[in-house]
Short mmCIF file of N, CA and C in Angstrom, two decimals:
data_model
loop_
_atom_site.label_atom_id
_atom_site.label_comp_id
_atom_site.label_asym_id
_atom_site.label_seq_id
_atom_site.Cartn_x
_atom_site.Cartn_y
_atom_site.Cartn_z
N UNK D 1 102.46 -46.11 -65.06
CA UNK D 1 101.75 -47.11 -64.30
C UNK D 1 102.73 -48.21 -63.91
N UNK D 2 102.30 -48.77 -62.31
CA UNK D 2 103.63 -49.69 -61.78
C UNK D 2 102.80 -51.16 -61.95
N UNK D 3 103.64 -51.75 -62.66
CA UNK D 3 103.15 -53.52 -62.86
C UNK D 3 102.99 -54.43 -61.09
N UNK D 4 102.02 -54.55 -60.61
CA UNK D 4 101.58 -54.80 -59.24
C UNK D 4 102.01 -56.74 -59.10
N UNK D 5 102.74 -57.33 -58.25
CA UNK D 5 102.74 -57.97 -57.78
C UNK D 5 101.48 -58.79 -57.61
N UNK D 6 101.42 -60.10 -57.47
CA UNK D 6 100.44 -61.02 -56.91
C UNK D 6 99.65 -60.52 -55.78
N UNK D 7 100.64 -60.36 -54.87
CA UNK D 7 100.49 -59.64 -53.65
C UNK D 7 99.25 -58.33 -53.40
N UNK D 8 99.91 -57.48 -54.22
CA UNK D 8 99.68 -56.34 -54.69
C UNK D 8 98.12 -56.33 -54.92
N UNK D 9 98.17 -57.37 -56.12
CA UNK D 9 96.63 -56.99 -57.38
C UNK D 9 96.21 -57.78 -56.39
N UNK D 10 96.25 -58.70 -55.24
CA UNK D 10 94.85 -59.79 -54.33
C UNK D 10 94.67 -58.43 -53.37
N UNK D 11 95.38 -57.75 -53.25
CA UNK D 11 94.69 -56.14 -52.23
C UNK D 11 94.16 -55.48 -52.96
N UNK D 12 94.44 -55.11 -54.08
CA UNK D 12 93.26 -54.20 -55.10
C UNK D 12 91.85 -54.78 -55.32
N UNK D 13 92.04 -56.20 -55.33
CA UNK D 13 91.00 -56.84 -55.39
C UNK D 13 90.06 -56.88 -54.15
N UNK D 14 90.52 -56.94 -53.24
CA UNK D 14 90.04 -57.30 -52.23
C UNK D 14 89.01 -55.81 -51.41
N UNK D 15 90.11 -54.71 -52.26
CA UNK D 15 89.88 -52.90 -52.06
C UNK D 15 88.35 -52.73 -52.58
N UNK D 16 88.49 -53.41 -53.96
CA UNK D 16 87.35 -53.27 -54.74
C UNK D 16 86.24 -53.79 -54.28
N UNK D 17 86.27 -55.10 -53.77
CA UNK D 17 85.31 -55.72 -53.15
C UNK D 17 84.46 -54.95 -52.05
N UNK D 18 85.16 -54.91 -51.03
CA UNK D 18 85.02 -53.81 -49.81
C UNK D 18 83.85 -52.51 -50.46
N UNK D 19 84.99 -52.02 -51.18
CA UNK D 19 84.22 -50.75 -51.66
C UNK D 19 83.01 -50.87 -52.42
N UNK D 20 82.67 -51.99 -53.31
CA UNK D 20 81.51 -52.58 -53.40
C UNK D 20 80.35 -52.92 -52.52
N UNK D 21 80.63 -53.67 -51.94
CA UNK D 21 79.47 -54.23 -51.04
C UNK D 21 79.81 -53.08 -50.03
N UNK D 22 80.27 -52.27 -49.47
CA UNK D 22 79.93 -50.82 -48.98
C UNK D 22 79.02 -49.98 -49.71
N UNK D 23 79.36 -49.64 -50.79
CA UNK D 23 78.11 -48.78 -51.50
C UNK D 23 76.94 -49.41 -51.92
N UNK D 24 76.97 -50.63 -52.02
CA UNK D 24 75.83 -51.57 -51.96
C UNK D 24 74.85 -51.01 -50.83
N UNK D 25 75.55 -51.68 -49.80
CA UNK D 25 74.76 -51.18 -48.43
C UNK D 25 74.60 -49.68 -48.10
N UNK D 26 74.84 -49.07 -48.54
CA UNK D 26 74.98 -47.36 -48.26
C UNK D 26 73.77 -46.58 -49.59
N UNK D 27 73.62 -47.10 -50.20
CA UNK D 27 72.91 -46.80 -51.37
C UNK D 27 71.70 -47.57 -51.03
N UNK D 28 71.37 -48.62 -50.42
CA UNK D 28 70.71 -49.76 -50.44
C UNK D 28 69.31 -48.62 -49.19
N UNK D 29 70.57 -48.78 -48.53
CA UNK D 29 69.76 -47.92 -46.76
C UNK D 29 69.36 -46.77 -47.43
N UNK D 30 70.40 -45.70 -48.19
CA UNK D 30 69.25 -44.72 -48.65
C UNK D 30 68.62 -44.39 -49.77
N UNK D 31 67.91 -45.70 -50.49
CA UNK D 31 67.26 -46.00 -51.11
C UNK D 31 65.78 -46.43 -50.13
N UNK D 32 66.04 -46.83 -49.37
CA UNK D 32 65.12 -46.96 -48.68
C UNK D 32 64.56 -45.51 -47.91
N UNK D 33 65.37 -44.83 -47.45
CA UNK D 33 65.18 -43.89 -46.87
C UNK D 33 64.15 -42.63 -47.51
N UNK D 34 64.72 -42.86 -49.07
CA UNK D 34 64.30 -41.76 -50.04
C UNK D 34 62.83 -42.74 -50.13
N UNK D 35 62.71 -43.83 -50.03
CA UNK D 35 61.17 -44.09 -50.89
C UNK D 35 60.20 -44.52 -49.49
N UNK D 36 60.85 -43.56 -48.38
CA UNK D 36 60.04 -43.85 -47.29
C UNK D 36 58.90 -42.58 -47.27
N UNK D 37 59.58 -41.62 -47.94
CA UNK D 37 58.64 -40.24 -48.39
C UNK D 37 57.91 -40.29 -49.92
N UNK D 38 57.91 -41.32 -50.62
CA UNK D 38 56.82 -41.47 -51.53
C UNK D 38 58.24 -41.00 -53.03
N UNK D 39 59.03 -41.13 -52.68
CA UNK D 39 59.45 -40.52 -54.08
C UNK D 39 61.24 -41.78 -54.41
N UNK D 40 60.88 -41.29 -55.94
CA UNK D 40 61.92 -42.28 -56.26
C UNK D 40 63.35 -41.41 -56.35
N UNK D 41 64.21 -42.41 -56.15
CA UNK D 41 65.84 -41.58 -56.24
C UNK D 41 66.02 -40.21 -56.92
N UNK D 42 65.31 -40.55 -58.61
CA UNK D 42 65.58 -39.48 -59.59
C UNK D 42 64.79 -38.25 -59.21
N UNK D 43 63.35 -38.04 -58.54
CA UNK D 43 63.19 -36.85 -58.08
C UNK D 43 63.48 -36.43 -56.92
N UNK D 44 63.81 -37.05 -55.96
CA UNK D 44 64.62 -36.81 -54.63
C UNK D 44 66.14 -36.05 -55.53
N UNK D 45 66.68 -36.71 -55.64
CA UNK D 45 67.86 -35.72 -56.91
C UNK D 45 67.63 -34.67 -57.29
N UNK D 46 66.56 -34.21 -58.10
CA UNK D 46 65.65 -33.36 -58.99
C UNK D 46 65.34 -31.86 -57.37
N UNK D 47 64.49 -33.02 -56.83
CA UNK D 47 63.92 -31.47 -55.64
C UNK D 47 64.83 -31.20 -55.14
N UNK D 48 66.05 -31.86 -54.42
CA UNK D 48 67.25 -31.75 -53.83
C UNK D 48 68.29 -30.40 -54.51
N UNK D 49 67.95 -30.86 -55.58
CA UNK D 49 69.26 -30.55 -56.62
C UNK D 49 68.43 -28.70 -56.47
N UNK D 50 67.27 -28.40 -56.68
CA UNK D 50 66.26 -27.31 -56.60
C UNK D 50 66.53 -26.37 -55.66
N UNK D 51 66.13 -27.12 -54.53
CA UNK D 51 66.35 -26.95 -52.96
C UNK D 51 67.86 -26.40 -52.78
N UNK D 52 68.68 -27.02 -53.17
CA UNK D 52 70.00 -26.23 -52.59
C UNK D 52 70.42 -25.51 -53.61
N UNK D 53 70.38 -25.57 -55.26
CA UNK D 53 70.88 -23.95 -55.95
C UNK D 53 69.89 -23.42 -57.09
N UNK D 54 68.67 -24.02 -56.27
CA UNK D 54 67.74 -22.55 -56.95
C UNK D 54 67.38 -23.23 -58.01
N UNK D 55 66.16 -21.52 -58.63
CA UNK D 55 65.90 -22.55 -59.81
C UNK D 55 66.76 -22.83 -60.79
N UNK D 56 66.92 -23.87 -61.75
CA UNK D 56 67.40 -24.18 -63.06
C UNK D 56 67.04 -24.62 -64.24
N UNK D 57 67.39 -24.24 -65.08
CA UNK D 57 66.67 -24.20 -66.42
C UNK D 57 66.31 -26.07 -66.63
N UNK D 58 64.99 -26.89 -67.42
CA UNK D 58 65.08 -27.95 -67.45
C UNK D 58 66.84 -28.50 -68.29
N UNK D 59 67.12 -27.86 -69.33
CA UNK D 59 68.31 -28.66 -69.73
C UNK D 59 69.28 -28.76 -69.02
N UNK D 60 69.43 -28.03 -67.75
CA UNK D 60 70.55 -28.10 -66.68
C UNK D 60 70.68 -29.49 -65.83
N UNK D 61 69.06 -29.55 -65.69
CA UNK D 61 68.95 -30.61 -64.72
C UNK D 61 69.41 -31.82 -65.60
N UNK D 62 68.90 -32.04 -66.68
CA UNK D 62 69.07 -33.50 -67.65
C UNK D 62 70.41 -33.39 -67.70
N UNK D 63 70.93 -32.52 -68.14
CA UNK D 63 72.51 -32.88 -68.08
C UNK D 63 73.26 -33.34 -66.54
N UNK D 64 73.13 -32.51 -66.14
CA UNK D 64 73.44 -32.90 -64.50
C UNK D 64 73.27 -34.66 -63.81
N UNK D 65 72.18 -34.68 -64.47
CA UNK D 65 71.75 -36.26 -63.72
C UNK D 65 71.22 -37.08 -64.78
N UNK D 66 71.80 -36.74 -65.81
CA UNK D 66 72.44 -37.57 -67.42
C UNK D 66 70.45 -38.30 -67.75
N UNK D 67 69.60 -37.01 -67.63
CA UNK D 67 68.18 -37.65 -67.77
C UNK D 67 67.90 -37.31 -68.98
N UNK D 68 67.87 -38.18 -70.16
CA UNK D 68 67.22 -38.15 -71.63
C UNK D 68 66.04 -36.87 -71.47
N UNK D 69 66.01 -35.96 -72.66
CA UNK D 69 65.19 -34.90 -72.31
C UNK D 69 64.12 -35.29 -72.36
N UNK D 70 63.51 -36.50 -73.23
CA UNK D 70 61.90 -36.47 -73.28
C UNK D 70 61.71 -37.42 -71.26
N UNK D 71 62.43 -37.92 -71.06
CA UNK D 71 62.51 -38.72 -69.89
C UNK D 71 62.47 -37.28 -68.75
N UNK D 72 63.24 -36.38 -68.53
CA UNK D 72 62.84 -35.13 -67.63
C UNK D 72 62.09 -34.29 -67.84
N UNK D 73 61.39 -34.26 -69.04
CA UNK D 73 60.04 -33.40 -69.17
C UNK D 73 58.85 -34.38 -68.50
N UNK D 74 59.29 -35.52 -68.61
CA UNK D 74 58.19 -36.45 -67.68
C UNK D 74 58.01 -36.21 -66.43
N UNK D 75 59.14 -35.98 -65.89
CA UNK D 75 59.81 -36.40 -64.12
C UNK D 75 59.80 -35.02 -64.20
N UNK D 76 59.47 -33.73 -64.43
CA UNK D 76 58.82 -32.47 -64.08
C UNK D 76 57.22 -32.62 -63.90
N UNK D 77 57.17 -33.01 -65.02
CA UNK D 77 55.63 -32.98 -65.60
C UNK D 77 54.57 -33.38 -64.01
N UNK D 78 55.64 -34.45 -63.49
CA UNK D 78 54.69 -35.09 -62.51
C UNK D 78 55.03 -34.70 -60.87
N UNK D 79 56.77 -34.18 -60.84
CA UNK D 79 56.33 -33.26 -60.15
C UNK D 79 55.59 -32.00 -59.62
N UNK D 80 55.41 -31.33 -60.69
CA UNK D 80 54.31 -30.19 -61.20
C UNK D 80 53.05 -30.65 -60.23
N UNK D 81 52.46 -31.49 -60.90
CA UNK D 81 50.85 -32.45 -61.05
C UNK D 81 50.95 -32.88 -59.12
N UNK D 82 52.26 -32.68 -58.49
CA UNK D 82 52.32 -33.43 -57.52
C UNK D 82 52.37 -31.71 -56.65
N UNK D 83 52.17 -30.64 -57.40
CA UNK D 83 52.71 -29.26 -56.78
C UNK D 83 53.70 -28.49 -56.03
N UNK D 84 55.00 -29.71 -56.29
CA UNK D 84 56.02 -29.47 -55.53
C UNK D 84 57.11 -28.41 -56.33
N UNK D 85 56.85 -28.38 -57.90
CA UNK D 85 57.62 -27.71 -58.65
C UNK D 85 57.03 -27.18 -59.54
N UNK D 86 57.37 -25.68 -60.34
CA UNK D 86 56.62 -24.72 -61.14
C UNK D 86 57.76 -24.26 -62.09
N UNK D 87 56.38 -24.54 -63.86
CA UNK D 87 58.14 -23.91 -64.91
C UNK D 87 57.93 -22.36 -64.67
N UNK D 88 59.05 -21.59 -65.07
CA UNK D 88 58.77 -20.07 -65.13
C UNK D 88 59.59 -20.11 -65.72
N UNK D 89 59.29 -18.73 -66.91
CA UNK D 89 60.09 -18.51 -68.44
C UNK D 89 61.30 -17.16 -67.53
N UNK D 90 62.28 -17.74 -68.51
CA UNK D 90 63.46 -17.62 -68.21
C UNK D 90 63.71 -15.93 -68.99
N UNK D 91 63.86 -14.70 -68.37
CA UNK D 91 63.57 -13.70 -69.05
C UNK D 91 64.42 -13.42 -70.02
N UNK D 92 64.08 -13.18 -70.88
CA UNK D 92 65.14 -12.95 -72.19
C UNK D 92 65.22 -14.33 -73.41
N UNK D 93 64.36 -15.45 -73.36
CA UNK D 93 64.58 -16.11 -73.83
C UNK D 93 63.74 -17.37 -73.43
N UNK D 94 62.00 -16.95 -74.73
CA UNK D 94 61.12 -17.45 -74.36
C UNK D 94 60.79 -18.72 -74.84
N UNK D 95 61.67 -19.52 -75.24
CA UNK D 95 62.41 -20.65 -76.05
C UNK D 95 62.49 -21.59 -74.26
N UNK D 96 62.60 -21.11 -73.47
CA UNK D 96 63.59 -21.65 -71.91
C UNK D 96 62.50 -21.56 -70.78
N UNK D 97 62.88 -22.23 -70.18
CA UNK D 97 62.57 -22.45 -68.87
C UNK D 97 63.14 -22.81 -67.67
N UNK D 98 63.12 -21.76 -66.60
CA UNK D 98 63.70 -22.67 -65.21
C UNK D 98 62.32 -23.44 -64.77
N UNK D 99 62.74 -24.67 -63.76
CA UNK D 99 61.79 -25.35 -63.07
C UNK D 99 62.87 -24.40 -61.66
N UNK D 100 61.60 -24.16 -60.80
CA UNK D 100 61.96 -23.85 -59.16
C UNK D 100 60.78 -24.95 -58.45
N UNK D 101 61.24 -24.73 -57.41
CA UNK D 101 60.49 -25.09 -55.79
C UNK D 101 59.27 -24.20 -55.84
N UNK D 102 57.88 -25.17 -55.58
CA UNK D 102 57.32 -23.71 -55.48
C UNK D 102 56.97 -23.70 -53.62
N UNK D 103 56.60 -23.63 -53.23
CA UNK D 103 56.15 -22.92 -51.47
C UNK D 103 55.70 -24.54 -50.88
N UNK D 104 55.32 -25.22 -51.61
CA UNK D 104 54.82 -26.32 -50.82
C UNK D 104 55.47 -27.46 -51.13
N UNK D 105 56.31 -27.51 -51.97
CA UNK D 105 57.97 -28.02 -52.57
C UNK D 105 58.92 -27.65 -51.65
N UNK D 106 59.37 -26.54 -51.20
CA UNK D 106 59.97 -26.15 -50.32
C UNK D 106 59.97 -26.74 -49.26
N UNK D 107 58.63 -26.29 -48.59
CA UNK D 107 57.97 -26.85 -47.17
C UNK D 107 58.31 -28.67 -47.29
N UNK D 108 57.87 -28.85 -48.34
CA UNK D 108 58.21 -30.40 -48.21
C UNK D 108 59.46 -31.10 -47.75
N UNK D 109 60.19 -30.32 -48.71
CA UNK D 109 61.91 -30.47 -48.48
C UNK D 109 62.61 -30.29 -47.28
N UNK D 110 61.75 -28.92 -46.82
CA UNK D 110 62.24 -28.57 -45.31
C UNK D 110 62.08 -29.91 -44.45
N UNK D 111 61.12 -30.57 -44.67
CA UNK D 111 60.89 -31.51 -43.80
C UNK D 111 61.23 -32.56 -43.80
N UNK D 112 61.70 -32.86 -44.81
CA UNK D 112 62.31 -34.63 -44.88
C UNK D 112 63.94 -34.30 -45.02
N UNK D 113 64.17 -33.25 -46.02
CA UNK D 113 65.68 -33.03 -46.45
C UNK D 113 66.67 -33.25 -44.80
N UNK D 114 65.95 -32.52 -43.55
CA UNK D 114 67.18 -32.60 -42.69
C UNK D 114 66.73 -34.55 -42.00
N UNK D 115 65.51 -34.96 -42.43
CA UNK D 115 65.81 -36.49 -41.89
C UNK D 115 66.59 -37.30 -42.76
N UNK D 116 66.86 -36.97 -43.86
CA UNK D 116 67.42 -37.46 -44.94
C UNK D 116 68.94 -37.34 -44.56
N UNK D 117 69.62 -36.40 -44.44
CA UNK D 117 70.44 -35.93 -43.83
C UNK D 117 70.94 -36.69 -42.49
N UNK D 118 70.23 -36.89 -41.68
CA UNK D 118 70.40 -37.29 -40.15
C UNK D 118 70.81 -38.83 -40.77
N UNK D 119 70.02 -39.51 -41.16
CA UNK D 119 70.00 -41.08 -42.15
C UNK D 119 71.76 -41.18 -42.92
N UNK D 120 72.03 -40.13 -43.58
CA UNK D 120 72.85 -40.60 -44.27
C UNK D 120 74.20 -40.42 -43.19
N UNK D 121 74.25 -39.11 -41.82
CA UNK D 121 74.83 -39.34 -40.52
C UNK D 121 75.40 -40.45 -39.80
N UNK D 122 74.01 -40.99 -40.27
CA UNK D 122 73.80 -42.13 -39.15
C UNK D 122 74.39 -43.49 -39.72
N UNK D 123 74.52 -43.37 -41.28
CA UNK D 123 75.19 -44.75 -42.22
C UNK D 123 76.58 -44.67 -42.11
N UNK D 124 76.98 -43.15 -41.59
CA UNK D 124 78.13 -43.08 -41.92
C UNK D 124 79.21 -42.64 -40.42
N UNK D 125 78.20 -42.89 -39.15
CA UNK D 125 78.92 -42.85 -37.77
C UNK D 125 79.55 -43.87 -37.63
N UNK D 126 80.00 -45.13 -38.39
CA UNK D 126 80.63 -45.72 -38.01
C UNK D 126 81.99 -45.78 -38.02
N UNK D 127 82.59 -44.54 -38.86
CA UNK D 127 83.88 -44.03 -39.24
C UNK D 127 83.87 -42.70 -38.34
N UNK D 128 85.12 -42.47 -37.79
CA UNK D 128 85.17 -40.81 -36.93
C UNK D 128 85.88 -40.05 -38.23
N UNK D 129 85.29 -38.69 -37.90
CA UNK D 129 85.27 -37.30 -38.50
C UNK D 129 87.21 -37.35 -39.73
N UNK D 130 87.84 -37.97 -38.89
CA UNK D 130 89.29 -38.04 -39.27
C UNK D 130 89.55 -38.94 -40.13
N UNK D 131 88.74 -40.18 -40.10
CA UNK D 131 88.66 -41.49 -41.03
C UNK D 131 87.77 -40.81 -41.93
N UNK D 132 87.12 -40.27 -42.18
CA UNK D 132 86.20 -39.57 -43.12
C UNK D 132 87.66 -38.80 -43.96
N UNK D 133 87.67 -37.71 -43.31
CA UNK D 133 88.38 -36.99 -44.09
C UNK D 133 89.93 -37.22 -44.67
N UNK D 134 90.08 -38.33 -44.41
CA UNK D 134 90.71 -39.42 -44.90
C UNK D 134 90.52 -40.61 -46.25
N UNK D 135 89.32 -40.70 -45.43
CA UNK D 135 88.65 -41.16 -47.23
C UNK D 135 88.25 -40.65 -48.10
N UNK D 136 88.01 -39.33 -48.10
CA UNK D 136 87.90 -38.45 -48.97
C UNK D 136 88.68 -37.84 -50.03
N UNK D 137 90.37 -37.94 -49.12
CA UNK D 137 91.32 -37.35 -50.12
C UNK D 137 91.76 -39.17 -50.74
N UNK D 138 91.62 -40.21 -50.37
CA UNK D 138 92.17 -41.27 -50.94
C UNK D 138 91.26 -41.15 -51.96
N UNK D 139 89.48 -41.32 -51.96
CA UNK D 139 89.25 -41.30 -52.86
C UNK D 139 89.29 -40.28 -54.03
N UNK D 140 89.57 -39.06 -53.57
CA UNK D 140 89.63 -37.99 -54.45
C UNK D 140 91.23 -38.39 -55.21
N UNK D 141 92.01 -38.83 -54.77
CA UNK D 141 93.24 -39.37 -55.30
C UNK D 141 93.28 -40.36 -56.43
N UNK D 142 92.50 -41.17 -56.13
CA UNK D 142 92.03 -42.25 -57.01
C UNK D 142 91.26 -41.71 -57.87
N UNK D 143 90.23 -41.19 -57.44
CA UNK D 143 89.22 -40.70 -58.57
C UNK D 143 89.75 -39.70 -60.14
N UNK D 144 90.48 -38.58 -59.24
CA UNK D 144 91.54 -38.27 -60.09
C UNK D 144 92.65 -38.87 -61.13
N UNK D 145 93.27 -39.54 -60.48
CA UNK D 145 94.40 -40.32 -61.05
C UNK D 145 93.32 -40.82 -62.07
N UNK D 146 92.53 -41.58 -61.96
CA UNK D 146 91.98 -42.35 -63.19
C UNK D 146 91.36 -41.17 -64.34
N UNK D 147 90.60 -40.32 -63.83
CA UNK D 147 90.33 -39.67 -64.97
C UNK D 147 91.23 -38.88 -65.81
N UNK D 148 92.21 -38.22 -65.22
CA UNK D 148 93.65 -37.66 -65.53
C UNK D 148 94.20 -38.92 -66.55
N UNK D 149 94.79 -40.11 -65.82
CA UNK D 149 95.51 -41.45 -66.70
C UNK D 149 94.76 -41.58 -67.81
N UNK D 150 92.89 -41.45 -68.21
CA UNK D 150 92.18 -41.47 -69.20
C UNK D 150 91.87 -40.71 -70.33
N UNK D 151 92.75 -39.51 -69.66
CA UNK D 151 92.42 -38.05 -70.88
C UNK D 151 91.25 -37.58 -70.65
N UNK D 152 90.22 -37.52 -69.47
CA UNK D 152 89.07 -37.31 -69.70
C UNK D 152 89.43 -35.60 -68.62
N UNK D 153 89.96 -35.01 -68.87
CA UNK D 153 90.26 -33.65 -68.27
C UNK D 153 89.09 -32.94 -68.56
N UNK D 154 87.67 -33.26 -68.94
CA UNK D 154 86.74 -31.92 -68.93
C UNK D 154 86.55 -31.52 -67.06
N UNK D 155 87.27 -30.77 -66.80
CA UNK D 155 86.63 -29.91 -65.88
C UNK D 155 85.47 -28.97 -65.71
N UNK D 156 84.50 -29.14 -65.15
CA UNK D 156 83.46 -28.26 -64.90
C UNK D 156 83.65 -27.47 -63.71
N UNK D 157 84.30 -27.29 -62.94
CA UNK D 157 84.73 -26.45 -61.91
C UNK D 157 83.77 -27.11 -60.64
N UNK D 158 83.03 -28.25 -60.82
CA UNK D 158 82.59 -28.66 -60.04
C UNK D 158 83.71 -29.62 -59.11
N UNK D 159 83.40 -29.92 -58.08
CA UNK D 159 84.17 -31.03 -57.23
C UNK D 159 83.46 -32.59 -57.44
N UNK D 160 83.77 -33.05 -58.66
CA UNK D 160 83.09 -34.21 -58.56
C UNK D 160 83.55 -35.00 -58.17
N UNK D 161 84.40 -35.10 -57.54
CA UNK D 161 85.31 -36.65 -56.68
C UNK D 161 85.17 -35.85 -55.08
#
């Protein structure tokens, strides 16, 4: 690690700031966006998360989106009650359960997921395609470097930066 100048640390600072009150506002807009269809962040996450890889067992999801288990047997429970999601026993192991999409969960998703989509487009046309993919590897650079500098090397083979 390089000892930063005055200079230096009032631009890191200033980096941080930026990047703050950016995700402020970017989180802010689609926070709004998500509770314009009746649902809060954590099951917009939840049906989302459904919607694009299928069903998954409940302990997948709690880990995934760090939800205390008695706290995601809730936030099923009421999607269920709301008919957007159905448990089904997991064959071989009647201890388990996946939650899926069921048909009118789906349909739902179909319909807001691509306005949801268009919204988060639209927060983010103010940068071109090249400035994007630009900020992507800076932050994937950063994001890296820090967890690497921390020892925190669990890889899940996911792309989380």
């Amino acid at each position: 690690m390089t000892e930063r100048d005055a200079e230096g640390k009032e631009l890191d600072l200033k980096l941080i700031r930026v990047i703050r009150n950016m995700v402020k506002e970017l989180y802010g807009s689609l926070e709004r966006d998500i509770d314009s269809y009746g649902l809060s962040g954590e099951t917009f996450q939840i049906l989302e998360f459904l919607y694009n890889k299928g069903p998954q067992p409940i302990q997948k999801i709690s880990d995934t989106f760090t939800i205390p288990s008695g706290s995601i047997t809730y936030v099923v429970d009421k999607l269920e009650k709301k008919g957007f999601v159905e448990r089904l026993p997991i064959p071989g192991d009647r201890r388990k359960t996946n939650v899926t999409l069921t048909a009118e969960g789906r349909s739902y998703f179909d319909n807001i997921f691509p306005r949801h989509v268009q919204s988060i487009s639209n927060n983010l046309s103010f940068a071109t395609d090249g400035e994007k993919l630009e900020l992507i590897h800076v932050l994937k650079k950063i994001g890296y470097g820090i967890k690497n500098r921390e020892g925190n090397t669990n890889n899940d083979g996911s792309d989380s930066f």
